[in-house]
Tab-separated table of C-alpha atoms in Angstrom:
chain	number	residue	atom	x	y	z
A	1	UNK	CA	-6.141	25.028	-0.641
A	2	UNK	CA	-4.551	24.925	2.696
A	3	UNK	CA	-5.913	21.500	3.604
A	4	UNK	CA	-5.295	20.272	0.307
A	5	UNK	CA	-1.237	21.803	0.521
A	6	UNK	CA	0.276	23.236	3.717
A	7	UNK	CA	1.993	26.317	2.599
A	8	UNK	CA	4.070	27.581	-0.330
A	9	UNK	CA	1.743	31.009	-0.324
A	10	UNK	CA	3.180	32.541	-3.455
A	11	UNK	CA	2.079	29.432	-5.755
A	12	UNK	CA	-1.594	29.914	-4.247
A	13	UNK	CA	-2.375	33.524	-4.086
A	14	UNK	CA	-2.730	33.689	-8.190
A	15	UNK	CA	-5.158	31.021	-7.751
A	16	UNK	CA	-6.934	32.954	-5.069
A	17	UNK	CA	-6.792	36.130	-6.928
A	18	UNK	CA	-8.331	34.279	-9.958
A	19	UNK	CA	-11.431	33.162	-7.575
A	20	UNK	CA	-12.069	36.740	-6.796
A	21	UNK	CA	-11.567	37.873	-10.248
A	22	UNK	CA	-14.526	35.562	-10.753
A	23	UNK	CA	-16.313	36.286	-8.595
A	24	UNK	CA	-16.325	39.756	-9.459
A	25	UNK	CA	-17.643	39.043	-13.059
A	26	UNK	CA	-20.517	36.937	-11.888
A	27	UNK	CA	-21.700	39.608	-9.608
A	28	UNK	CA	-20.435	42.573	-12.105
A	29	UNK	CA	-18.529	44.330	-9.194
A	30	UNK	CA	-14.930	45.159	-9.202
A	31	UNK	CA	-13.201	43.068	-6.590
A	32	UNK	CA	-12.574	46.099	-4.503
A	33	UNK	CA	-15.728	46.611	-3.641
A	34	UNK	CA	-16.058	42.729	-3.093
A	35	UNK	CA	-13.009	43.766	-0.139
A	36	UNK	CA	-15.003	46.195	1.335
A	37	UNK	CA	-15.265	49.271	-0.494
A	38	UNK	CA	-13.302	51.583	-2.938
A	39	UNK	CA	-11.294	53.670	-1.334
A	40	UNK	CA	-11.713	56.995	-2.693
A	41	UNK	CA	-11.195	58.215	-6.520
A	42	UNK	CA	-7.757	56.952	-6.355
A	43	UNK	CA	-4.663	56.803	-3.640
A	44	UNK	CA	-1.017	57.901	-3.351
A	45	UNK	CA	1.861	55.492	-3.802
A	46	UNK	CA	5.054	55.744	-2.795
A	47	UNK	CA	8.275	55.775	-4.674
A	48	UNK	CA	11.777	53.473	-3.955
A	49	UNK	CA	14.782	54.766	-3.814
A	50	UNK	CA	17.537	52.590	-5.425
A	51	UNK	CA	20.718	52.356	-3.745
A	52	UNK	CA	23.344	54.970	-4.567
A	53	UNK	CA	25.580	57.651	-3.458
A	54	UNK	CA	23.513	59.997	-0.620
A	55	UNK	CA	23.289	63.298	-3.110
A	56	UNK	CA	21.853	61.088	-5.926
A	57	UNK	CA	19.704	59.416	-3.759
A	58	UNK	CA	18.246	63.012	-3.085
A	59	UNK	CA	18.361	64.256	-6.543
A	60	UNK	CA	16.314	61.179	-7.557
A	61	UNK	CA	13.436	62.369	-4.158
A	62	UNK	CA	13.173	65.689	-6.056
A	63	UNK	CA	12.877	64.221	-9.463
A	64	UNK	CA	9.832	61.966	-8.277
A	65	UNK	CA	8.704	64.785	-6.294
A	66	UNK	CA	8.074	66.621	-9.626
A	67	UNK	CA	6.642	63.099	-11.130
A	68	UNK	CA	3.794	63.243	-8.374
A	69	UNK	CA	5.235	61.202	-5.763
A	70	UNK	CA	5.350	62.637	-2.059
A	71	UNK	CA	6.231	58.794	-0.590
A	72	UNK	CA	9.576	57.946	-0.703
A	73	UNK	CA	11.105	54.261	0.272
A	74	UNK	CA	14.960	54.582	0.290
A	75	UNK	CA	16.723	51.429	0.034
A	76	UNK	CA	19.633	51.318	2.779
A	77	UNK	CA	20.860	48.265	4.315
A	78	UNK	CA	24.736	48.297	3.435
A	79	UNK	CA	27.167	49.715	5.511
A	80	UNK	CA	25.850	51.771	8.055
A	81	UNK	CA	27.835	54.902	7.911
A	82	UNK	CA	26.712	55.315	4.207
A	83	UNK	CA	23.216	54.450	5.126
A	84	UNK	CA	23.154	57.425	8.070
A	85	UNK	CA	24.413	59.663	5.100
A	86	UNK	CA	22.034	58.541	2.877
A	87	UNK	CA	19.300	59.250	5.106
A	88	UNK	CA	20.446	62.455	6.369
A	89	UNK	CA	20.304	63.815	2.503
A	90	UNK	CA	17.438	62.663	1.793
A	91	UNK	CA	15.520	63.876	5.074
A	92	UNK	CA	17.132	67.407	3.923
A	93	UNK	CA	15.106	67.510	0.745
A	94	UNK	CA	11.787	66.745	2.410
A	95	UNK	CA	8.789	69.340	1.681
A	96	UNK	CA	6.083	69.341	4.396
A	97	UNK	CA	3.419	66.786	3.215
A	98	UNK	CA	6.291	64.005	2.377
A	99	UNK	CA	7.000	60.586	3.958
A	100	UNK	CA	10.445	59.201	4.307
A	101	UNK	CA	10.992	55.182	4.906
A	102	UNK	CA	14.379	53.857	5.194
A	103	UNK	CA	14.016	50.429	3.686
A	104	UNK	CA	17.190	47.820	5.149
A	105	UNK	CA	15.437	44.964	3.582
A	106	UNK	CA	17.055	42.634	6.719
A	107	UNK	CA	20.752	43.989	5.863
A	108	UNK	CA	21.648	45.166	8.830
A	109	UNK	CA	23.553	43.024	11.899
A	110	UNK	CA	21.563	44.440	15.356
A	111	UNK	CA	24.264	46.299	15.902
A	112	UNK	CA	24.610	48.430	12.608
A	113	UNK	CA	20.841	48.970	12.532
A	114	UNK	CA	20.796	50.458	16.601
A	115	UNK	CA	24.100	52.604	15.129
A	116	UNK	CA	21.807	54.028	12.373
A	117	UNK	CA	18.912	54.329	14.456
A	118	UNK	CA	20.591	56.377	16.795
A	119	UNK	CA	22.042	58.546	14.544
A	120	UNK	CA	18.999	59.556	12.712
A	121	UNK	CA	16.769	59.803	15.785
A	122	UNK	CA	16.260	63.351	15.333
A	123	UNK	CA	14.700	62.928	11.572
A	124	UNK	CA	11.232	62.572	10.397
A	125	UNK	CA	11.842	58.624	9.356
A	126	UNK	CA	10.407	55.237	9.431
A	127	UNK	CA	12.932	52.294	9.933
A	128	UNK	CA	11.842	49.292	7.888
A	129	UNK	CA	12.997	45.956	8.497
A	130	UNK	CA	16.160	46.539	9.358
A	131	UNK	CA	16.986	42.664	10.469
A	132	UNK	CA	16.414	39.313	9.336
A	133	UNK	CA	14.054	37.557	11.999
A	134	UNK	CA	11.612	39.005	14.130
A	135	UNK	CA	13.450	38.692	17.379
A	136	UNK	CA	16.160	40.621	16.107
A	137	UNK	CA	13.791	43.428	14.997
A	138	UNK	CA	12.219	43.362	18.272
A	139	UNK	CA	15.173	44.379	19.744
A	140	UNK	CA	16.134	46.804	17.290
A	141	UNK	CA	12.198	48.408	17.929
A	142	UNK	CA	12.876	48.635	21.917
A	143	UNK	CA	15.428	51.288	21.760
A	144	UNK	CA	14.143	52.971	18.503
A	145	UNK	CA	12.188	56.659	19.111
A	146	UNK	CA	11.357	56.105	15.747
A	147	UNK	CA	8.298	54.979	13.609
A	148	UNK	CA	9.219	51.546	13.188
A	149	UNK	CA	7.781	49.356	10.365
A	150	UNK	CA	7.565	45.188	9.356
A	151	UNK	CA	7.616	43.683	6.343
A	152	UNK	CA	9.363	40.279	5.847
A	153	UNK	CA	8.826	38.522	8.899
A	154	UNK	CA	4.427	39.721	8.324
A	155	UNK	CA	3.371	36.523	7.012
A	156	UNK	CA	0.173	35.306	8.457
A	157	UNK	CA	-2.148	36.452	10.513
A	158	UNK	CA	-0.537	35.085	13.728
A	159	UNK	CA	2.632	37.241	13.739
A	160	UNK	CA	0.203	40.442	13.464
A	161	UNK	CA	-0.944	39.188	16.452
A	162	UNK	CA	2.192	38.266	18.113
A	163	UNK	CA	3.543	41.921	16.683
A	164	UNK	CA	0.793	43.518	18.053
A	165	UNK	CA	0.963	42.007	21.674
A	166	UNK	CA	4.694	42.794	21.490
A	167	UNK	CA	4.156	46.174	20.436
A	168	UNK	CA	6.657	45.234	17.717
A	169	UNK	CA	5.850	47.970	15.178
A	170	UNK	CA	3.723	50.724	14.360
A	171	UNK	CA	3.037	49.679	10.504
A	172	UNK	CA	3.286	46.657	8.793
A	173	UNK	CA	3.926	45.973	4.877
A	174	UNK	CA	1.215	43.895	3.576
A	175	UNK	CA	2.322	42.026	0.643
A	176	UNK	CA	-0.935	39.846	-1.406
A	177	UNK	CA	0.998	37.150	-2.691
A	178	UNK	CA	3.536	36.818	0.883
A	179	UNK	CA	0.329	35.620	2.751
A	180	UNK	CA	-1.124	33.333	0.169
A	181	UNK	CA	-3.830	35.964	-2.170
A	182	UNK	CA	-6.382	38.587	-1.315
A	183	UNK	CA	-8.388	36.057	0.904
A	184	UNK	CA	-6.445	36.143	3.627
A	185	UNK	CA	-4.422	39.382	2.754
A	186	UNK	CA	-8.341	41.193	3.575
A	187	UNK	CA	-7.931	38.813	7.036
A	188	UNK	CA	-5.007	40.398	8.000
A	189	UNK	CA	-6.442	44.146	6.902
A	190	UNK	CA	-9.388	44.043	8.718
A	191	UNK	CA	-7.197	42.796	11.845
A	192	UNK	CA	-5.130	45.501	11.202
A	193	UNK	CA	-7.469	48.245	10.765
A	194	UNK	CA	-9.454	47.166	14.547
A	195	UNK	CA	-5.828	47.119	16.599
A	196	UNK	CA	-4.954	49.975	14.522
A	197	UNK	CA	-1.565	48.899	12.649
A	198	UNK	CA	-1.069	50.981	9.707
A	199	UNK	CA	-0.479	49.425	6.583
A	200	UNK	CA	1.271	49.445	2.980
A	201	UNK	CA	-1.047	47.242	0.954
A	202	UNK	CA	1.275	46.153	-2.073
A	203	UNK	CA	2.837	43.240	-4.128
A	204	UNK	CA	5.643	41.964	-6.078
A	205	UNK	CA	7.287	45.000	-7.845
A	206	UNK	CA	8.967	45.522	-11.150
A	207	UNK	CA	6.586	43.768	-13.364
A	208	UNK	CA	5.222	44.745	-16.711
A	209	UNK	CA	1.664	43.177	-17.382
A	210	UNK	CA	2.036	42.087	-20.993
A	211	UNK	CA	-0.722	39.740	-20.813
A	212	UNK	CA	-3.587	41.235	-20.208
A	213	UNK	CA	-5.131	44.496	-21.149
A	214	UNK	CA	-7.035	47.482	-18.671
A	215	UNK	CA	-4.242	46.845	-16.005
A	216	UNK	CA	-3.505	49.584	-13.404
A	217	UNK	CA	-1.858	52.836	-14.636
A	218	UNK	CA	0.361	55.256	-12.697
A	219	UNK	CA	-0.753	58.765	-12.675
A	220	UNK	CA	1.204	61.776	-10.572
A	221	UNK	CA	2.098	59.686	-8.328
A	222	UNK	CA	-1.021	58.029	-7.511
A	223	UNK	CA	-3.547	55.090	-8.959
A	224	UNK	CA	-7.016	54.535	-9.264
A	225	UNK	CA	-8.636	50.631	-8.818
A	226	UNK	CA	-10.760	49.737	-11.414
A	227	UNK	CA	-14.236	50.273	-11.995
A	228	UNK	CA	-14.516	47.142	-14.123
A	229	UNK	CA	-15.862	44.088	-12.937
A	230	UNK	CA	-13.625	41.634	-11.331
A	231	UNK	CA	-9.692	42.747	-11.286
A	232	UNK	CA	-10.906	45.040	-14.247
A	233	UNK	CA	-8.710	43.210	-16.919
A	234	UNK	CA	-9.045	41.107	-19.914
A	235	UNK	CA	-6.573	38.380	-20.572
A	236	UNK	CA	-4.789	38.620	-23.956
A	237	UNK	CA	-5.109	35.295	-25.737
A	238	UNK	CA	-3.105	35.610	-28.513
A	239	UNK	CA	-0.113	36.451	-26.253
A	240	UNK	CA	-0.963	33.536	-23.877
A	241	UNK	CA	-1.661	30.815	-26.147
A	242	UNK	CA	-3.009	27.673	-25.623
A	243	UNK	CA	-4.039	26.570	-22.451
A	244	UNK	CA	-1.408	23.960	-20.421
A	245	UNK	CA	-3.676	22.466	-18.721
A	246	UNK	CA	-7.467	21.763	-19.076
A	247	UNK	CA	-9.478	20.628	-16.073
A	248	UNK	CA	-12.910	19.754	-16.519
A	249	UNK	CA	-15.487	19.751	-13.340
C-alpha cells in the first residue's frame, strides 16, 4: 500500500488488519499467534481518568480499583496548578501493585509541563506526552526524574529510533491504526522489545463493535485475545448490508 499511496495510516491499517484476519482463517490460527505468540491467559488494562475536580478524579481510581483495574491513565493537561492537584490525589489513593500515568495529551506549554514535573517529582508517576512535538518533549524529558512516556509524536518506526538514540523516553504508546495496521505496528514491537522500550499496545478508544459478533470483552479489569481463528470475529451481515463496493481479482 505504501508504494501504491504515501501515507494517510489510519485509512490503511483496517485494510491491513483485514489481511491478517485472513490470513488467520486460512491457516486456522488466531492472529495473535500469527504476531508471535499469545501472551498468557489474558492481560491487565488500564483505566482513563476523565478530567475533573482532583477528589473525584480519586473517587473514580477507587471505584475502578473495585471494577478490577490496578492501571490508571489520568487525563491532565489544563492548567497546571489543577493538574499538580489532580495528581497529588490521585497518587494518595494508590495501593501497592498500582500504576499511575498522568496523560497531558500535548496540553501543556514547556513551561507548565517542567512546573508540574517538578512538583510531583517525589510521586510514583509516569508523565505522558505532555507537549505537542517531539523537540518540545525532549526537553521536557531532560530535566524530568520521572518515568517519562510517548505517544503522539510515535508514528513510525524511525522516531523509535530517533527516541531511542535520544534517550527520549522510557515507554512508548503504541497505537495499531497511528502507524498504518498490525504489519508494521509488530515492526515497531519487536524493535521495541530488543532496545527495551516498554510499551502500551492499544487503539482508538470509545468504540462499541456493533458489527460484528465474538469481539473482545472486559473482565476485572483485564482481557483475553481470542482463541478463534483470525481476529476471532464474525461480521454481522444483516447490520452491514450490502456491499459498496465489489472488486473482482
Amino acid at each position: 500500500m505504501d508504494s501504491a499511496m504515501r501515507g494517510h495510516p489510519y485509512v490503511k491499517s483496517p485494510l491491513d488488519i483485514a489481511c491478517w484476519d485472513i490470513l488467520g482463517k486460512v491457516a486456522g490460527m488466531p492472529v495473535c499467534e500469527l504476531l508471535g505468540g499469545r501472551f498468557g491467559e489474558d492481560f491487565a488494562l488500564y483505566r482513563a481518568i476523565s478530567q475533573a475536580a482532583p477528589g473525584e478524579m480519586a473517587e473514580n481510581i477507587a471505584g475502578y480499583r473495585e471494577e478490577g483495574y490496578r492501571k490508571f491513565q489520568l487525563k491532565v493537561g489544563g492548567v497546571a496548578d489543577v493538574d499538580i492537584e489532580r495528581i497529588k490525589a490521585c497518587a494518595e489513593v494508590l495501593q501497592p501493585g498500582d500504576l499511575l500515568m498522568a496523560d497531558a495529551n500535548t496540553g501543556w506549554l514547556m513551561h507548565d509541563a517542567v512546573r508540574v514535573v517538578n512538583a510531583v517529582k517525589g510521586l510514583d508517576v509516569y508523565i505522558e506526552q505532555p507537549c505537542d512535538t517531539y523537540e518540545e518533549n525532549l526537553s521536557v524529558r531532560q530535566l524530568c526524574p520521572l518515568p517519562f512516556i510517548m505517544d503522539e509524536n510515535i508514528d513510525n518506526l524511525a522516531m523509535v529510533l530517533r527516541l531511542y538514540n535520544d534517550r527520549a523516553a522510557d515507554c512508548i504508546n503504541l497505537k495499531i491504526s497511528k502507524v498504518g495496521g498490525l504489519t508494521k505496528a509488530r515492526q515497531i514491537r519487536d524493535l521495541c522489545v530488543s532496545l527495551g522500550i516498554a510499551m502500551n499496545i492499544e487503539d482508538t478508544c470509545y468504540v462499541t463493535v456493533s458489527t460484528a459478533d465474538g469481539a473482545p470483552r472486559r473482565f476485572n479489569g483485564r482481557m483475553a485475545a481470542p482463541k478463534a481463528p483470525g481476529l476471532g470475529i464474525q461480521p454481522r451481515l444483516d447490520v452491514l448490508g450490502e456491499p459498496v463496493l465489489d472488486v473482482g481479482v
